[in-house]
Amino acid sequence: MPTSQPEASGPSEERCTPDDLLHARTGTEVSPEDIVLASGKDINARNLEWAKRKIEAEGPSALEKLLP
């Protein structure tokens, strides 16, 4: 008995998430804790310093760059 593939199984433009829904910013400030958590690292002094430097260098978009 042949099996048919449902149409929804393949990639479709209709199934893609619109770009405006992919952004994480909510209009609030990005904190070093946000950056550390988004990078998958543990919150500790060393990682918080790294995150502070990253925010200083890249601004709030630093968070967007870490998220898929």
PDB file of N, CA and C in Angstrom:
ATOM      1  N   MET A   1       0.849  -1.171   0.000  1.00  0.00           N
ATOM      2  CA  MET A   1       0.000   0.000   0.000  1.00  0.00           C
ATOM      3  C   MET A   1       0.895   1.235   0.000  1.00  0.00           C
ATOM      4  N   PRO A   2       0.745   2.098  -0.984  1.00  0.00           N
ATOM      5  CA  PRO A   2       1.595   3.292  -1.024  1.00  0.00           C
ATOM      6  C   PRO A   2       1.201   4.276   0.082  1.00  0.00           C
ATOM      7  N   THR A   3       2.216   4.926   0.587  1.00  0.00           N
ATOM      8  CA  THR A   3       1.954   5.960   1.594  1.00  0.00           C
ATOM      9  C   THR A   3       2.206   7.315   0.961  1.00  0.00           C
ATOM     10  N   SER A   4       1.361   8.227   1.256  1.00  0.00           N
ATOM     11  CA  SER A   4       1.536   9.566   0.697  1.00  0.00           C
ATOM     12  C   SER A   4       2.058  10.489   1.780  1.00  0.00           C
ATOM     13  N   GLN A   5       2.845  11.440   1.365  1.00  0.00           N
ATOM     14  CA  GLN A   5       3.391  12.426   2.278  1.00  0.00           C
ATOM     15  C   GLN A   5       2.410  13.579   2.385  1.00  0.00           C
ATOM     16  N   PRO A   6       2.094  14.008   3.596  1.00  0.00           N
ATOM     17  CA  PRO A   6       1.222  15.184   3.709  1.00  0.00           C
ATOM     18  C   PRO A   6       1.925  16.423   3.170  1.00  0.00           C
ATOM     19  N   GLU A   7       1.168  17.323   2.624  1.00  0.00           N
ATOM     20  CA  GLU A   7       1.734  18.528   2.043  1.00  0.00           C
ATOM     21  C   GLU A   7       2.480  19.366   3.074  1.00  0.00           C
ATOM     22  N   ALA A   8       2.092  19.292   4.322  1.00  0.00           N
ATOM     23  CA  ALA A   8       2.705  20.117   5.364  1.00  0.00           C
ATOM     24  C   ALA A   8       4.088  19.628   5.750  1.00  0.00           C
ATOM     25  N   SER A   9       4.510  18.476   5.242  1.00  0.00           N
ATOM     26  CA  SER A   9       5.803  17.951   5.652  1.00  0.00           C
ATOM     27  C   SER A   9       6.981  18.672   5.002  1.00  0.00           C
ATOM     28  N   GLY A  10       6.780  19.302   3.885  1.00  0.00           N
ATOM     29  CA  GLY A  10       7.857  20.003   3.206  1.00  0.00           C
ATOM     30  C   GLY A  10       7.938  21.453   3.623  1.00  0.00           C
ATOM     31  N   PRO A  11       9.052  22.106   3.303  1.00  0.00           N
ATOM     32  CA  PRO A  11       9.169  23.525   3.634  1.00  0.00           C
ATOM     33  C   PRO A  11       8.142  24.340   2.858  1.00  0.00           C
ATOM     34  N   SER A  12       7.644  25.337   3.506  1.00  0.00           N
ATOM     35  CA  SER A  12       6.629  26.174   2.887  1.00  0.00           C
ATOM     36  C   SER A  12       6.800  27.598   3.361  1.00  0.00           C
ATOM     37  N   GLU A  13       6.639  28.527   2.453  1.00  0.00           N
ATOM     38  CA  GLU A  13       6.724  29.945   2.813  1.00  0.00           C
ATOM     39  C   GLU A  13       5.655  30.289   3.844  1.00  0.00           C
ATOM     40  N   GLU A  14       4.513  29.620   3.769  1.00  0.00           N
ATOM     41  CA  GLU A  14       3.422  29.907   4.685  1.00  0.00           C
ATOM     42  C   GLU A  14       3.746  29.469   6.108  1.00  0.00           C
ATOM     43  N   ARG A  15       4.671  28.546   6.276  1.00  0.00           N
ATOM     44  CA  ARG A  15       5.006  28.014   7.586  1.00  0.00           C
ATOM     45  C   ARG A  15       6.175  28.755   8.233  1.00  0.00           C
ATOM     46  N   CYS A  16       6.825  29.635   7.515  1.00  0.00           N
ATOM     47  CA  CYS A  16       7.959  30.384   8.060  1.00  0.00           C
ATOM     48  C   CYS A  16       7.465  31.433   9.046  1.00  0.00           C
ATOM     49  N   THR A  17       8.215  31.593  10.129  1.00  0.00           N
ATOM     50  CA  THR A  17       7.880  32.616  11.109  1.00  0.00           C
ATOM     51  C   THR A  17       8.280  33.976  10.567  1.00  0.00           C
ATOM     52  N   PRO A  18       7.377  34.934  10.576  1.00  0.00           N
ATOM     53  CA  PRO A  18       7.706  36.278  10.080  1.00  0.00           C
ATOM     54  C   PRO A  18       8.838  36.899  10.899  1.00  0.00           C
ATOM     55  N   ASP A  19       9.664  37.659  10.233  1.00  0.00           N
ATOM     56  CA  ASP A  19      10.832  38.260  10.871  1.00  0.00           C
ATOM     57  C   ASP A  19      10.482  39.087  12.101  1.00  0.00           C
ATOM     58  N   ASP A  20       9.370  39.822  12.049  1.00  0.00           N
ATOM     59  CA  ASP A  20       9.025  40.683  13.176  1.00  0.00           C
ATOM     60  C   ASP A  20       8.658  39.886  14.435  1.00  0.00           C
ATOM     61  N   LEU A  21       8.395  38.590  14.307  1.00  0.00           N
ATOM     62  CA  LEU A  21       8.101  37.755  15.469  1.00  0.00           C
ATOM     63  C   LEU A  21       9.346  37.076  16.032  1.00  0.00           C
ATOM     64  N   LEU A  22      10.452  37.172  15.342  1.00  0.00           N
ATOM     65  CA  LEU A  22      11.668  36.493  15.771  1.00  0.00           C
ATOM     66  C   LEU A  22      12.531  37.322  16.719  1.00  0.00           C
ATOM     67  N   HIS A  23      12.277  38.584  16.850  1.00  0.00           N
ATOM     68  CA  HIS A  23      13.116  39.444  17.668  1.00  0.00           C
ATOM     69  C   HIS A  23      12.734  39.352  19.133  1.00  0.00           C
ATOM     70  N   ALA A  24      13.733  39.331  20.000  1.00  0.00           N
ATOM     71  CA  ALA A  24      13.511  39.123  21.430  1.00  0.00           C
ATOM     72  C   ALA A  24      13.327  40.416  22.208  1.00  0.00           C
ATOM     73  N   ARG A  25      13.750  41.525  21.678  1.00  0.00           N
ATOM     74  CA  ARG A  25      13.695  42.790  22.419  1.00  0.00           C
ATOM     75  C   ARG A  25      12.271  43.157  22.758  1.00  0.00           C
ATOM     76  N   THR A  26      12.067  43.590  23.986  1.00  0.00           N
ATOM     77  CA  THR A  26      10.738  44.004  24.430  1.00  0.00           C
ATOM     78  C   THR A  26      10.713  45.486  24.749  1.00  0.00           C
ATOM     79  N   GLY A  27      11.763  46.205  24.381  1.00  0.00           N
ATOM     80  CA  GLY A  27      11.824  47.623  24.673  1.00  0.00           C
ATOM     81  C   GLY A  27      12.485  47.913  26.008  1.00  0.00           C
ATOM     82  N   THR A  28      12.894  46.884  26.716  1.00  0.00           N
ATOM     83  CA  THR A  28      13.560  47.071  28.000  1.00  0.00           C
ATOM     84  C   THR A  28      15.066  47.005  27.802  1.00  0.00           C
ATOM     85  N   GLU A  29      15.785  47.482  28.771  1.00  0.00           N
ATOM     86  CA  GLU A  29      17.241  47.441  28.710  1.00  0.00           C
ATOM     87  C   GLU A  29      17.737  45.993  28.767  1.00  0.00           C
ATOM     88  N   VAL A  30      18.812  45.734  28.073  1.00  0.00           N
ATOM     89  CA  VAL A  30      19.443  44.423  28.107  1.00  0.00           C
ATOM     90  C   VAL A  30      20.437  44.418  29.253  1.00  0.00           C
ATOM     91  N   SER A  31      20.318  43.441  30.135  1.00  0.00           N
ATOM     92  CA  SER A  31      21.215  43.365  31.287  1.00  0.00           C
ATOM     93  C   SER A  31      22.315  42.348  31.015  1.00  0.00           C
ATOM     94  N   PRO A  32      23.413  42.455  31.742  1.00  0.00           N
ATOM     95  CA  PRO A  32      24.461  41.447  31.612  1.00  0.00           C
ATOM     96  C   PRO A  32      23.940  40.037  31.901  1.00  0.00           C
ATOM     97  N   GLU A  33      23.005  39.921  32.829  1.00  0.00           N
ATOM     98  CA  GLU A  33      22.417  38.612  33.129  1.00  0.00           C
ATOM     99  C   GLU A  33      21.692  38.050  31.906  1.00  0.00           C
ATOM    100  N   ASP A  34      20.998  38.911  31.160  1.00  0.00           N
ATOM    101  CA  ASP A  34      20.321  38.478  29.933  1.00  0.00           C
ATOM    102  C   ASP A  34      21.316  37.892  28.939  1.00  0.00           C
ATOM    103  N   ILE A  35      22.436  38.585  28.785  1.00  0.00           N
ATOM    104  CA  ILE A  35      23.465  38.144  27.838  1.00  0.00           C
ATOM    105  C   ILE A  35      24.051  36.804  28.273  1.00  0.00           C
ATOM    106  N   VAL A  36      24.368  36.682  29.548  1.00  0.00           N
ATOM    107  CA  VAL A  36      24.961  35.433  30.053  1.00  0.00           C
ATOM    108  C   VAL A  36      23.989  34.274  29.859  1.00  0.00           C
ATOM    109  N   LEU A  37      22.737  34.467  30.215  1.00  0.00           N
ATOM    110  CA  LEU A  37      21.754  33.392  30.075  1.00  0.00           C
ATOM    111  C   LEU A  37      21.513  33.035  28.615  1.00  0.00           C
ATOM    112  N   ALA A  38      21.459  34.026  27.744  1.00  0.00           N
ATOM    113  CA  ALA A  38      21.241  33.762  26.324  1.00  0.00           C
ATOM    114  C   ALA A  38      22.416  33.010  25.705  1.00  0.00           C
ATOM    115  N   SER A  39      23.597  33.187  26.274  1.00  0.00           N
ATOM    116  CA  SER A  39      24.773  32.496  25.739  1.00  0.00           C
ATOM    117  C   SER A  39      24.895  31.074  26.288  1.00  0.00           C
ATOM    118  N   GLY A  40      24.044  30.736  27.266  1.00  0.00           N
ATOM    119  CA  GLY A  40      24.081  29.385  27.821  1.00  0.00           C
ATOM    120  C   GLY A  40      25.122  29.201  28.905  1.00  0.00           C
ATOM    121  N   LYS A  41      25.689  30.299  29.373  1.00  0.00           N
ATOM    122  CA  LYS A  41      26.723  30.226  30.398  1.00  0.00           C
ATOM    123  C   LYS A  41      26.109  30.381  31.785  1.00  0.00           C
ATOM    124  N   ASP A  42      26.877  30.009  32.794  1.00  0.00           N
ATOM    125  CA  ASP A  42      26.458  30.202  34.180  1.00  0.00           C
ATOM    126  C   ASP A  42      26.666  31.659  34.573  1.00  0.00           C
ATOM    127  N   ILE A  43      25.780  32.137  35.449  1.00  0.00           N
ATOM    128  CA  ILE A  43      25.944  33.497  35.950  1.00  0.00           C
ATOM    129  C   ILE A  43      26.994  33.468  37.055  1.00  0.00           C
ATOM    130  N   ASN A  44      28.124  34.089  36.757  1.00  0.00           N
ATOM    131  CA  ASN A  44      29.197  34.257  37.741  1.00  0.00           C
ATOM    132  C   ASN A  44      29.921  35.558  37.399  1.00  0.00           C
ATOM    133  N   ALA A  45      30.811  35.968  38.262  1.00  0.00           N
ATOM    134  CA  ALA A  45      31.478  37.268  38.099  1.00  0.00           C
ATOM    135  C   ALA A  45      32.205  37.377  36.755  1.00  0.00           C
ATOM    136  N   ARG A  46      32.896  36.319  36.373  1.00  0.00           N
ATOM    137  CA  ARG A  46      33.675  36.350  35.127  1.00  0.00           C
ATOM    138  C   ARG A  46      32.748  36.516  33.911  1.00  0.00           C
ATOM    139  N   ASN A  47      31.660  35.751  33.877  1.00  0.00           N
ATOM    140  CA  ASN A  47      30.741  35.834  32.744  1.00  0.00           C
ATOM    141  C   ASN A  47      29.965  37.144  32.725  1.00  0.00           C
ATOM    142  N   LEU A  48      29.659  37.688  33.896  1.00  0.00           N
ATOM    143  CA  LEU A  48      28.982  38.987  33.940  1.00  0.00           C
ATOM    144  C   LEU A  48      29.880  40.098  33.421  1.00  0.00           C
ATOM    145  N   GLU A  49      31.161  40.027  33.725  1.00  0.00           N
ATOM    146  CA  GLU A  49      32.111  41.021  33.182  1.00  0.00           C
ATOM    147  C   GLU A  49      32.203  40.899  31.669  1.00  0.00           C
ATOM    148  N   TRP A  50      32.252  39.671  31.178  1.00  0.00           N
ATOM    149  CA  TRP A  50      32.277  39.439  29.735  1.00  0.00           C
ATOM    150  C   TRP A  50      31.032  40.051  29.089  1.00  0.00           C
ATOM    151  N   ALA A  51      29.871  39.817  29.712  1.00  0.00           N
ATOM    152  CA  ALA A  51      28.613  40.328  29.171  1.00  0.00           C
ATOM    153  C   ALA A  51      28.576  41.857  29.180  1.00  0.00           C
ATOM    154  N   LYS A  52      29.099  42.464  30.238  1.00  0.00           N
ATOM    155  CA  LYS A  52      29.144  43.935  30.296  1.00  0.00           C
ATOM    156  C   LYS A  52      29.974  44.489  29.152  1.00  0.00           C
ATOM    157  N   ARG A  53      31.128  43.869  28.899  1.00  0.00           N
ATOM    158  CA  ARG A  53      31.983  44.317  27.789  1.00  0.00           C
ATOM    159  C   ARG A  53      31.279  44.128  26.448  1.00  0.00           C
ATOM    160  N   LYS A  54      30.557  43.027  26.314  1.00  0.00           N
ATOM    161  CA  LYS A  54      29.840  42.750  25.074  1.00  0.00           C
ATOM    162  C   LYS A  54      28.743  43.803  24.838  1.00  0.00           C
ATOM    163  N   ILE A  55      28.016  44.172  25.887  1.00  0.00           N
ATOM    164  CA  ILE A  55      26.980  45.202  25.762  1.00  0.00           C
ATOM    165  C   ILE A  55      27.612  46.549  25.417  1.00  0.00           C
ATOM    166  N   GLU A  56      28.735  46.872  26.042  1.00  0.00           N
ATOM    167  CA  GLU A  56      29.418  48.130  25.738  1.00  0.00           C
ATOM    168  C   GLU A  56      29.867  48.180  24.290  1.00  0.00           C
ATOM    169  N   ALA A  57      30.344  47.058  23.773  1.00  0.00           N
ATOM    170  CA  ALA A  57      30.863  47.015  22.407  1.00  0.00           C
ATOM    171  C   ALA A  57      29.754  46.952  21.352  1.00  0.00           C
ATOM    172  N   GLU A  58      28.693  46.176  21.636  1.00  0.00           N
ATOM    173  CA  GLU A  58      27.680  45.909  20.622  1.00  0.00           C
ATOM    174  C   GLU A  58      26.329  46.557  20.895  1.00  0.00           C
ATOM    175  N   GLY A  59      26.146  47.092  22.080  1.00  0.00           N
ATOM    176  CA  GLY A  59      24.858  47.680  22.437  1.00  0.00           C
ATOM    177  C   GLY A  59      23.811  46.605  22.665  1.00  0.00           C
ATOM    178  N   PRO A  60      22.548  47.006  22.694  1.00  0.00           N
ATOM    179  CA  PRO A  60      21.469  46.058  22.948  1.00  0.00           C
ATOM    180  C   PRO A  60      21.357  44.935  21.914  1.00  0.00           C
ATOM    181  N   SER A  61      21.907  45.158  20.731  1.00  0.00           N
ATOM    182  CA  SER A  61      21.839  44.110  19.710  1.00  0.00           C
ATOM    183  C   SER A  61      22.694  42.900  20.070  1.00  0.00           C
ATOM    184  N   ALA A  62      23.517  43.028  21.094  1.00  0.00           N
ATOM    185  CA  ALA A  62      24.320  41.890  21.537  1.00  0.00           C
ATOM    186  C   ALA A  62      23.434  40.700  21.885  1.00  0.00           C
ATOM    187  N   LEU A  63      22.275  40.979  22.454  1.00  0.00           N
ATOM    188  CA  LEU A  63      21.348  39.904  22.803  1.00  0.00           C
ATOM    189  C   LEU A  63      20.774  39.242  21.555  1.00  0.00           C
ATOM    190  N   GLU A  64      20.400  40.048  20.579  1.00  0.00           N
ATOM    191  CA  GLU A  64      19.860  39.512  19.323  1.00  0.00           C
ATOM    192  C   GLU A  64      20.864  38.605  18.628  1.00  0.00           C
ATOM    193  N   LYS A  65      22.132  38.949  18.720  1.00  0.00           N
ATOM    194  CA  LYS A  65      23.159  38.159  18.035  1.00  0.00           C
ATOM    195  C   LYS A  65      23.327  36.781  18.670  1.00  0.00           C
ATOM    196  N   LEU A  66      22.966  36.635  19.930  1.00  0.00           N
ATOM    197  CA  LEU A  66      23.115  35.359  20.627  1.00  0.00           C
ATOM    198  C   LEU A  66      21.928  34.439  20.447  1.00  0.00           C
ATOM    199  N   LEU A  67      20.773  35.012  20.189  1.00  0.00           N
ATOM    200  CA  LEU A  67      19.559  34.201  20.079  1.00  0.00           C
ATOM    201  C   LEU A  67      19.345  33.711  18.663  1.00  0.00           C
ATOM    202  N   PRO A  68      18.790  32.513  18.537  1.00  0.00           N
ATOM    203  CA  PRO A  68      18.543  31.980  17.190  1.00  0.00           C
ATOM    204  C   PRO A  68      17.479  32.760  16.451  1.00  0.00           C
TER     205      PRO A  68
END
